JSON list of C-alpha atoms in Angstrom, two decimals:
[
{"chain": "X", "resi": 1, "resn": "UNK", "atom": "CA", "xyz": [-87.23, 66.76, -13.40]},
{"chain": "X", "resi": 2, "resn": "UNK", "atom": "CA", "xyz": [-83.79, 67.90, -14.03]},
{"chain": "X", "resi": 3, "resn": "UNK", "atom": "CA", "xyz": [-81.51, 67.26, -11.26]},
{"chain": "X", "resi": 4, "resn": "UNK", "atom": "CA", "xyz": [-78.26, 68.54, -12.37]},
{"chain": "X", "resi": 5, "resn": "UNK", "atom": "CA", "xyz": [-74.43, 68.08, -11.02]},
{"chain": "X", "resi": 6, "resn": "UNK", "atom": "CA", "xyz": [-73.05, 69.10, -7.50]},
{"chain": "X", "resi": 7, "resn": "UNK", "atom": "CA", "xyz": [-69.83, 71.16, -7.51]},
{"chain": "X", "resi": 8, "resn": "UNK", "atom": "CA", "xyz": [-67.94, 70.09, -4.58]},
{"chain": "X", "resi": 9, "resn": "UNK", "atom": "CA", "xyz": [-65.39, 71.32, -2.36]},
{"chain": "X", "resi": 10, "resn": "UNK", "atom": "CA", "xyz": [-62.52, 72.64, -4.65]},
{"chain": "X", "resi": 11, "resn": "UNK", "atom": "CA", "xyz": [-64.59, 73.81, -7.07]},
{"chain": "X", "resi": 12, "resn": "UNK", "atom": "CA", "xyz": [-63.70, 77.64, -7.31]},
{"chain": "X", "resi": 13, "resn": "UNK", "atom": "CA", "xyz": [-67.65, 78.49, -7.90]},
{"chain": "X", "resi": 14, "resn": "UNK", "atom": "CA", "xyz": [-68.18, 77.92, -4.19]},
{"chain": "X", "resi": 15, "resn": "UNK", "atom": "CA", "xyz": [-65.88, 80.97, -3.09]},
{"chain": "X", "resi": 16, "resn": "UNK", "atom": "CA", "xyz": [-66.68, 83.07, -5.87]},
{"chain": "X", "resi": 17, "resn": "UNK", "atom": "CA", "xyz": [-69.41, 85.97, -4.47]},
{"chain": "X", "resi": 18, "resn": "UNK", "atom": "CA", "xyz": [-72.73, 84.95, -6.65]},
{"chain": "X", "resi": 19, "resn": "UNK", "atom": "CA", "xyz": [-74.43, 87.62, -9.03]},
{"chain": "X", "resi": 20, "resn": "UNK", "atom": "CA", "xyz": [-77.79, 89.54, -8.15]},
{"chain": "X", "resi": 21, "resn": "UNK", "atom": "CA", "xyz": [-80.04, 88.33, -10.32]},
{"chain": "X", "resi": 22, "resn": "UNK", "atom": "CA", "xyz": [-81.92, 91.04, -12.66]},
{"chain": "X", "resi": 23, "resn": "UNK", "atom": "CA", "xyz": [-84.06, 89.21, -15.03]},
{"chain": "X", "resi": 24, "resn": "UNK", "atom": "CA", "xyz": [-86.91, 86.98, -13.74]},
{"chain": "X", "resi": 25, "resn": "UNK", "atom": "CA", "xyz": [-87.46, 85.24, -16.68]},
{"chain": "X", "resi": 26, "resn": "UNK", "atom": "CA", "xyz": [-88.35, 81.51, -17.55]},
{"chain": "X", "resi": 27, "resn": "UNK", "atom": "CA", "xyz": [-84.63, 80.84, -17.59]},
{"chain": "X", "resi": 28, "resn": "UNK", "atom": "CA", "xyz": [-84.55, 81.60, -13.36]},
{"chain": "X", "resi": 29, "resn": "UNK", "atom": "CA", "xyz": [-87.87, 79.58, -13.01]},
{"chain": "X", "resi": 30, "resn": "UNK", "atom": "CA", "xyz": [-86.06, 76.57, -14.81]},
{"chain": "X", "resi": 31, "resn": "UNK", "atom": "CA", "xyz": [-82.66, 76.82, -11.94]},
{"chain": "X", "resi": 32, "resn": "UNK", "atom": "CA", "xyz": [-85.12, 76.90, -9.06]},
{"chain": "X", "resi": 33, "resn": "UNK", "atom": "CA", "xyz": [-86.92, 73.55, -10.62]},
{"chain": "X", "resi": 34, "resn": "UNK", "atom": "CA", "xyz": [-83.22, 72.57, -11.18]},
{"chain": "X", "resi": 35, "resn": "UNK", "atom": "CA", "xyz": [-82.04, 73.20, -7.59]},
{"chain": "X", "resi": 36, "resn": "UNK", "atom": "CA", "xyz": [-85.62, 72.22, -6.22]},
{"chain": "X", "resi": 37, "resn": "UNK", "atom": "CA", "xyz": [-84.74, 68.48, -7.94]},
{"chain": "X", "resi": 38, "resn": "UNK", "atom": "CA", "xyz": [-81.24, 68.29, -7.61]},
{"chain": "X", "resi": 39, "resn": "UNK", "atom": "CA", "xyz": [-81.65, 69.43, -3.58]},
{"chain": "X", "resi": 40, "resn": "UNK", "atom": "CA", "xyz": [-84.65, 66.54, -3.09]},
{"chain": "X", "resi": 41, "resn": "UNK", "atom": "CA", "xyz": [-82.90, 63.76, -5.00]},
{"chain": "X", "resi": 42, "resn": "UNK", "atom": "CA", "xyz": [-79.55, 64.10, -2.81]},
{"chain": "X", "resi": 43, "resn": "UNK", "atom": "CA", "xyz": [-81.90, 64.57, 0.31]},
{"chain": "X", "resi": 44, "resn": "UNK", "atom": "CA", "xyz": [-80.66, 68.07, 1.51]},
{"chain": "X", "resi": 45, "resn": "UNK", "atom": "CA", "xyz": [-82.58, 70.61, 3.31]},
{"chain": "X", "resi": 46, "resn": "UNK", "atom": "CA", "xyz": [-81.40, 73.60, 0.93]},
{"chain": "X", "resi": 47, "resn": "UNK", "atom": "CA", "xyz": [-79.37, 74.21, -2.46]},
{"chain": "X", "resi": 48, "resn": "UNK", "atom": "CA", "xyz": [-77.52, 77.46, -3.69]},
{"chain": "X", "resi": 49, "resn": "UNK", "atom": "CA", "xyz": [-76.97, 77.93, -7.09]},
{"chain": "X", "resi": 50, "resn": "UNK", "atom": "CA", "xyz": [-73.49, 77.70, -7.21]},
{"chain": "X", "resi": 51, "resn": "UNK", "atom": "CA", "xyz": [-73.66, 74.56, -5.53]},
{"chain": "X", "resi": 52, "resn": "UNK", "atom": "CA", "xyz": [-75.34, 73.14, -9.41]},
{"chain": "X", "resi": 53, "resn": "UNK", "atom": "CA", "xyz": [-72.70, 75.92, -11.07]},
{"chain": "X", "resi": 54, "resn": "UNK", "atom": "CA", "xyz": [-74.66, 78.74, -11.45]},
{"chain": "X", "resi": 55, "resn": "UNK", "atom": "CA", "xyz": [-73.47, 81.86, -9.87]},
{"chain": "X", "resi": 56, "resn": "UNK", "atom": "CA", "xyz": [-76.51, 83.67, -8.96]},
{"chain": "X", "resi": 57, "resn": "UNK", "atom": "CA", "xyz": [-77.94, 85.11, -5.98]},
{"chain": "X", "resi": 58, "resn": "UNK", "atom": "CA", "xyz": [-80.87, 82.03, -5.81]},
{"chain": "X", "resi": 59, "resn": "UNK", "atom": "CA", "xyz": [-81.59, 79.05, -3.13]},
{"chain": "X", "resi": 60, "resn": "UNK", "atom": "CA", "xyz": [-84.15, 76.55, -2.35]},
{"chain": "X", "resi": 61, "resn": "UNK", "atom": "CA", "xyz": [-85.12, 75.10, 1.15]},
{"chain": "X", "resi": 62, "resn": "UNK", "atom": "CA", "xyz": [-87.50, 71.97, 2.58]},
{"chain": "X", "resi": 63, "resn": "UNK", "atom": "CA", "xyz": [-87.02, 72.23, 5.95]},
{"chain": "X", "resi": 64, "resn": "UNK", "atom": "CA", "xyz": [-90.13, 69.18, 6.34]},
{"chain": "X", "resi": 65, "resn": "UNK", "atom": "CA", "xyz": [-92.10, 72.24, 7.74]},
{"chain": "X", "resi": 66, "resn": "UNK", "atom": "CA", "xyz": [-91.55, 74.88, 5.46]},
{"chain": "X", "resi": 67, "resn": "UNK", "atom": "CA", "xyz": [-90.41, 74.97, 1.86]},
{"chain": "X", "resi": 68, "resn": "UNK", "atom": "CA", "xyz": [-89.62, 77.65, -1.04]},
{"chain": "X", "resi": 69, "resn": "UNK", "atom": "CA", "xyz": [-86.72, 79.68, -2.64]},
{"chain": "X", "resi": 70, "resn": "UNK", "atom": "CA", "xyz": [-85.57, 82.90, -2.15]},
{"chain": "X", "resi": 71, "resn": "UNK", "atom": "CA", "xyz": [-83.72, 85.32, -4.79]},
{"chain": "X", "resi": 72, "resn": "UNK", "atom": "CA", "xyz": [-81.43, 88.01, -3.90]},
{"chain": "X", "resi": 73, "resn": "UNK", "atom": "CA", "xyz": [-81.65, 87.05, -0.64]},
{"chain": "X", "resi": 74, "resn": "UNK", "atom": "CA", "xyz": [-80.74, 88.98, 2.26]},
{"chain": "X", "resi": 75, "resn": "UNK", "atom": "CA", "xyz": [-81.33, 87.84, 6.12]},
{"chain": "X", "resi": 76, "resn": "UNK", "atom": "CA", "xyz": [-80.95, 89.69, 9.76]},
{"chain": "X", "resi": 77, "resn": "UNK", "atom": "CA", "xyz": [-80.59, 88.58, 12.43]},
{"chain": "X", "resi": 78, "resn": "UNK", "atom": "CA", "xyz": [-83.47, 88.74, 15.28]},
{"chain": "X", "resi": 79, "resn": "UNK", "atom": "CA", "xyz": [-82.29, 88.85, 18.96]},
{"chain": "X", "resi": 80, "resn": "UNK", "atom": "CA", "xyz": [-79.10, 87.35, 20.35]},
{"chain": "X", "resi": 81, "resn": "UNK", "atom": "CA", "xyz": [-80.02, 83.75, 21.61]},
{"chain": "X", "resi": 82, "resn": "UNK", "atom": "CA", "xyz": [-77.75, 81.11, 18.75]},
{"chain": "X", "resi": 83, "resn": "UNK", "atom": "CA", "xyz": [-78.40, 77.63, 18.33]},
{"chain": "X", "resi": 84, "resn": "UNK", "atom": "CA", "xyz": [-75.60, 75.10, 18.33]},
{"chain": "X", "resi": 85, "resn": "UNK", "atom": "CA", "xyz": [-76.20, 72.41, 16.13]},
{"chain": "X", "resi": 86, "resn": "UNK", "atom": "CA", "xyz": [-75.39, 69.35, 13.43]},
{"chain": "X", "resi": 87, "resn": "UNK", "atom": "CA", "xyz": [-74.86, 71.19, 9.63]},
{"chain": "X", "resi": 88, "resn": "UNK", "atom": "CA", "xyz": [-73.64, 69.37, 6.72]},
{"chain": "X", "resi": 89, "resn": "UNK", "atom": "CA", "xyz": [-73.41, 70.62, 3.08]},
{"chain": "X", "resi": 90, "resn": "UNK", "atom": "CA", "xyz": [-73.89, 68.61, -0.05]},
{"chain": "X", "resi": 91, "resn": "UNK", "atom": "CA", "xyz": [-71.03, 70.16, -1.72]},
{"chain": "X", "resi": 92, "resn": "UNK", "atom": "CA", "xyz": [-68.86, 68.83, 0.90]},
{"chain": "X", "resi": 93, "resn": "UNK", "atom": "CA", "xyz": [-70.15, 65.17, 0.91]},
{"chain": "X", "resi": 94, "resn": "UNK", "atom": "CA", "xyz": [-69.47, 63.15, 4.52]},
{"chain": "X", "resi": 95, "resn": "UNK", "atom": "CA", "xyz": [-69.29, 65.61, 6.69]},
{"chain": "X", "resi": 96, "resn": "UNK", "atom": "CA", "xyz": [-71.41, 67.21, 9.60]},
{"chain": "X", "resi": 97, "resn": "UNK", "atom": "CA", "xyz": [-70.24, 69.75, 12.30]},
{"chain": "X", "resi": 98, "resn": "UNK", "atom": "CA", "xyz": [-71.97, 70.78, 14.86]},
{"chain": "X", "resi": 99, "resn": "UNK", "atom": "CA", "xyz": [-71.88, 75.34, 13.76]},
{"chain": "X", "resi": 100, "resn": "UNK", "atom": "CA", "xyz": [-73.05, 77.83, 15.65]},
{"chain": "X", "resi": 101, "resn": "UNK", "atom": "CA", "xyz": [-75.86, 79.59, 14.23]},
{"chain": "X", "resi": 102, "resn": "UNK", "atom": "CA", "xyz": [-78.47, 82.56, 15.22]},
{"chain": "X", "resi": 103, "resn": "UNK", "atom": "CA", "xyz": [-81.36, 81.01, 16.29]},
{"chain": "X", "resi": 104, "resn": "UNK", "atom": "CA", "xyz": [-84.09, 83.68, 14.45]},
{"chain": "X", "resi": 105, "resn": "UNK", "atom": "CA", "xyz": [-83.69, 85.75, 11.18]},
{"chain": "X", "resi": 106, "resn": "UNK", "atom": "CA", "xyz": [-85.53, 87.78, 9.46]},
{"chain": "X", "resi": 107, "resn": "UNK", "atom": "CA", "xyz": [-85.30, 86.76, 5.35]},
{"chain": "X", "resi": 108, "resn": "UNK", "atom": "CA", "xyz": [-85.84, 89.03, 2.27]},
{"chain": "X", "resi": 109, "resn": "UNK", "atom": "CA", "xyz": [-85.67, 89.17, -1.39]},
{"chain": "X", "resi": 110, "resn": "UNK", "atom": "CA", "xyz": [-88.06, 87.83, -3.87]},
{"chain": "X", "resi": 111, "resn": "UNK", "atom": "CA", "xyz": [-89.60, 84.74, -5.56]},
{"chain": "X", "resi": 112, "resn": "UNK", "atom": "CA", "xyz": [-88.62, 83.59, -9.08]},
{"chain": "X", "resi": 113, "resn": "UNK", "atom": "CA", "xyz": [-91.48, 86.20, -10.83]},
{"chain": "X", "resi": 114, "resn": "UNK", "atom": "CA", "xyz": [-89.82, 89.26, -8.79]},
{"chain": "X", "resi": 115, "resn": "UNK", "atom": "CA", "xyz": [-92.44, 89.00, -6.05]},
{"chain": "X", "resi": 116, "resn": "UNK", "atom": "CA", "xyz": [-90.89, 90.39, -3.00]},
{"chain": "X", "resi": 117, "resn": "UNK", "atom": "CA", "xyz": [-90.84, 87.79, 0.03]},
{"chain": "X", "resi": 118, "resn": "UNK", "atom": "CA", "xyz": [-90.46, 88.29, 3.34]},
{"chain": "X", "resi": 119, "resn": "UNK", "atom": "CA", "xyz": [-90.79, 85.61, 6.58]},
{"chain": "X", "resi": 120, "resn": "UNK", "atom": "CA", "xyz": [-89.32, 84.57, 9.94]},
{"chain": "X", "resi": 121, "resn": "UNK", "atom": "CA", "xyz": [-87.17, 82.27, 10.02]},
{"chain": "X", "resi": 122, "resn": "UNK", "atom": "CA", "xyz": [-86.34, 79.85, 13.76]},
{"chain": "X", "resi": 123, "resn": "UNK", "atom": "CA", "xyz": [-84.61, 76.77, 14.41]},
{"chain": "X", "resi": 124, "resn": "UNK", "atom": "CA", "xyz": [-83.55, 75.00, 11.39]},
{"chain": "X", "resi": 125, "resn": "UNK", "atom": "CA", "xyz": [-85.09, 76.99, 8.77]},
{"chain": "X", "resi": 126, "resn": "UNK", "atom": "CA", "xyz": [-82.58, 79.82, 10.21]},
{"chain": "X", "resi": 127, "resn": "UNK", "atom": "CA", "xyz": [-79.65, 77.84, 9.92]},
{"chain": "X", "resi": 128, "resn": "UNK", "atom": "CA", "xyz": [-80.47, 76.95, 6.38]},
{"chain": "X", "resi": 129, "resn": "UNK", "atom": "CA", "xyz": [-81.43, 80.89, 5.56]},
{"chain": "X", "resi": 130, "resn": "UNK", "atom": "CA", "xyz": [-77.85, 81.59, 6.81]},
{"chain": "X", "resi": 131, "resn": "UNK", "atom": "CA", "xyz": [-76.10, 78.39, 5.79]},
{"chain": "X", "resi": 132, "resn": "UNK", "atom": "CA", "xyz": [-77.35, 79.00, 2.12]},
{"chain": "X", "resi": 133, "resn": "UNK", "atom": "CA", "xyz": [-77.01, 82.75, 1.69]},
{"chain": "X", "resi": 134, "resn": "UNK", "atom": "CA", "xyz": [-73.62, 81.85, 3.13]},
{"chain": "X", "resi": 135, "resn": "UNK", "atom": "CA", "xyz": [-73.12, 80.28, 0.00]},
{"chain": "X", "resi": 136, "resn": "UNK", "atom": "CA", "xyz": [-74.01, 82.96, -1.99]},
{"chain": "X", "resi": 137, "resn": "UNK", "atom": "CA", "xyz": [-71.35, 85.53, -0.54]},
{"chain": "X", "resi": 138, "resn": "UNK", "atom": "CA", "xyz": [-68.86, 82.19, -1.32]},
{"chain": "X", "resi": 139, "resn": "UNK", "atom": "CA", "xyz": [-68.54, 80.82, 2.28]},
{"chain": "X", "resi": 140, "resn": "UNK", "atom": "CA", "xyz": [-68.86, 77.72, 3.62]},
{"chain": "X", "resi": 141, "resn": "UNK", "atom": "CA", "xyz": [-70.02, 76.00, 6.98]},
{"chain": "X", "resi": 142, "resn": "UNK", "atom": "CA", "xyz": [-66.61, 74.71, 7.59]},
{"chain": "X", "resi": 143, "resn": "UNK", "atom": "CA", "xyz": [-65.33, 78.58, 7.66]},
{"chain": "X", "resi": 144, "resn": "UNK", "atom": "CA", "xyz": [-67.45, 78.79, 10.43]},
{"chain": "X", "resi": 145, "resn": "UNK", "atom": "CA", "xyz": [-66.26, 76.17, 12.37]},
{"chain": "X", "resi": 146, "resn": "UNK", "atom": "CA", "xyz": [-64.04, 76.87, 16.00]},
{"chain": "X", "resi": 147, "resn": "UNK", "atom": "CA", "xyz": [-60.32, 75.91, 14.94]},
{"chain": "X", "resi": 148, "resn": "UNK", "atom": "CA", "xyz": [-60.14, 72.99, 15.90]},
{"chain": "X", "resi": 149, "resn": "UNK", "atom": "CA", "xyz": [-63.01, 71.67, 14.48]},
{"chain": "X", "resi": 150, "resn": "UNK", "atom": "CA", "xyz": [-62.32, 73.46, 11.42]},
{"chain": "X", "resi": 151, "resn": "UNK", "atom": "CA", "xyz": [-58.76, 72.07, 11.23]},
{"chain": "X", "resi": 152, "resn": "UNK", "atom": "CA", "xyz": [-60.70, 68.56, 11.52]},
{"chain": "X", "resi": 153, "resn": "UNK", "atom": "CA", "xyz": [-62.99, 68.95, 9.20]},
{"chain": "X", "resi": 154, "resn": "UNK", "atom": "CA", "xyz": [-59.62, 70.03, 6.81]},
{"chain": "X", "resi": 155, "resn": "UNK", "atom": "CA", "xyz": [-58.27, 66.94, 7.42]},
{"chain": "X", "resi": 156, "resn": "UNK", "atom": "CA", "xyz": [-61.18, 64.58, 6.85]},
{"chain": "X", "resi": 157, "resn": "UNK", "atom": "CA", "xyz": [-61.85, 66.35, 3.25]},
{"chain": "X", "resi": 158, "resn": "UNK", "atom": "CA", "xyz": [-58.23, 66.15, 2.24]},
{"chain": "X", "resi": 159, "resn": "UNK", "atom": "CA", "xyz": [-57.99, 62.72, 3.31]},
{"chain": "X", "resi": 160, "resn": "UNK", "atom": "CA", "xyz": [-61.80, 61.83, 1.50]},
{"chain": "X", "resi": 161, "resn": "UNK", "atom": "CA", "xyz": [-61.77, 59.86, -1.81]},
{"chain": "X", "resi": 162, "resn": "UNK", "atom": "CA", "xyz": [-63.50, 62.36, -4.08]},
{"chain": "X", "resi": 163, "resn": "UNK", "atom": "CA", "xyz": [-60.74, 65.02, -2.82]},
{"chain": "X", "resi": 164, "resn": "UNK", "atom": "CA", "xyz": [-57.61, 62.71, -3.52]},
{"chain": "X", "resi": 165, "resn": "UNK", "atom": "CA", "xyz": [-59.35, 61.70, -6.74]},
{"chain": "X", "resi": 166, "resn": "UNK", "atom": "CA", "xyz": [-59.63, 65.60, -7.62]},
{"chain": "X", "resi": 167, "resn": "UNK", "atom": "CA", "xyz": [-63.55, 65.16, -8.00]},
{"chain": "X", "resi": 168, "resn": "UNK", "atom": "CA", "xyz": [-64.86, 68.48, -7.97]},
{"chain": "X", "resi": 169, "resn": "UNK", "atom": "CA", "xyz": [-68.40, 67.61, -9.46]},
{"chain": "X", "resi": 170, "resn": "UNK", "atom": "CA", "xyz": [-70.39, 64.80, -8.39]},
{"chain": "X", "resi": 171, "resn": "UNK", "atom": "CA", "xyz": [-73.41, 63.63, -10.98]},
{"chain": "X", "resi": 172, "resn": "UNK", "atom": "CA", "xyz": [-76.77, 62.17, -9.33]},
{"chain": "X", "resi": 173, "resn": "UNK", "atom": "CA", "xyz": [-75.21, 58.70, -9.41]},
{"chain": "X", "resi": 174, "resn": "UNK", "atom": "CA", "xyz": [-72.69, 59.65, -7.23]},
{"chain": "X", "resi": 175, "resn": "UNK", "atom": "CA", "xyz": [-70.29, 59.29, -9.66]},
{"chain": "X", "resi": 176, "resn": "UNK", "atom": "CA", "xyz": [-67.62, 62.30, -10.05]},
{"chain": "X", "resi": 177, "resn": "UNK", "atom": "CA", "xyz": [-65.91, 63.75, -12.72]},
{"chain": "X", "resi": 178, "resn": "UNK", "atom": "CA", "xyz": [-62.84, 65.64, -12.67]},
{"chain": "X", "resi": 179, "resn": "UNK", "atom": "CA", "xyz": [-62.91, 69.69, -12.29]},
{"chain": "X", "resi": 180, "resn": "UNK", "atom": "CA", "xyz": [-60.47, 71.84, -12.43]},
{"chain": "X", "resi": 181, "resn": "UNK", "atom": "CA", "xyz": [-57.79, 70.49, -9.88]},
{"chain": "X", "resi": 182, "resn": "UNK", "atom": "CA", "xyz": [-57.86, 67.13, -10.93]},
{"chain": "X", "resi": 183, "resn": "UNK", "atom": "CA", "xyz": [-58.16, 64.08, -12.44]},
{"chain": "X", "resi": 184, "resn": "UNK", "atom": "CA", "xyz": [-61.25, 61.81, -12.67]},
{"chain": "X", "resi": 185, "resn": "UNK", "atom": "CA", "xyz": [-61.26, 58.07, -11.05]}
]
């Protein structure tokens, strides 16, 4: 089990578009294992590679009903129905806001061995696919909030202990490490 430090809001990797995976090798399989271990340790529903400092298009998920991973993911919205529900992010601890997402998507990509994967997703799994794919494009869920909620979220972030301290990496024990924008506690 390899639990990796989680990058927090303010770390530039969270705002960069991740690169396509071109090598389906042992290192990719280790990345999927590390993402899964870290997500499970933090009690998350999904986790994208940039959240552990790796700029590759890979994410893992476990909604309780479905678990897996997707490499070089894409999705297509199915229908016009939307869902609004609570969403949070392991890279923005302590924040949960109702976020609008498509109710259903069709996800596709590859598994860690390079085999094509395609599945239909709705409700929580659809939310997870959209949230994690956003991470791979440098988009955070707070970017999807209405203006008033986004302003409130940014105020909460700016007032948080981890942000005030300049912490952009949180290790598995919850302790912060200084990132490129600040000092450690």
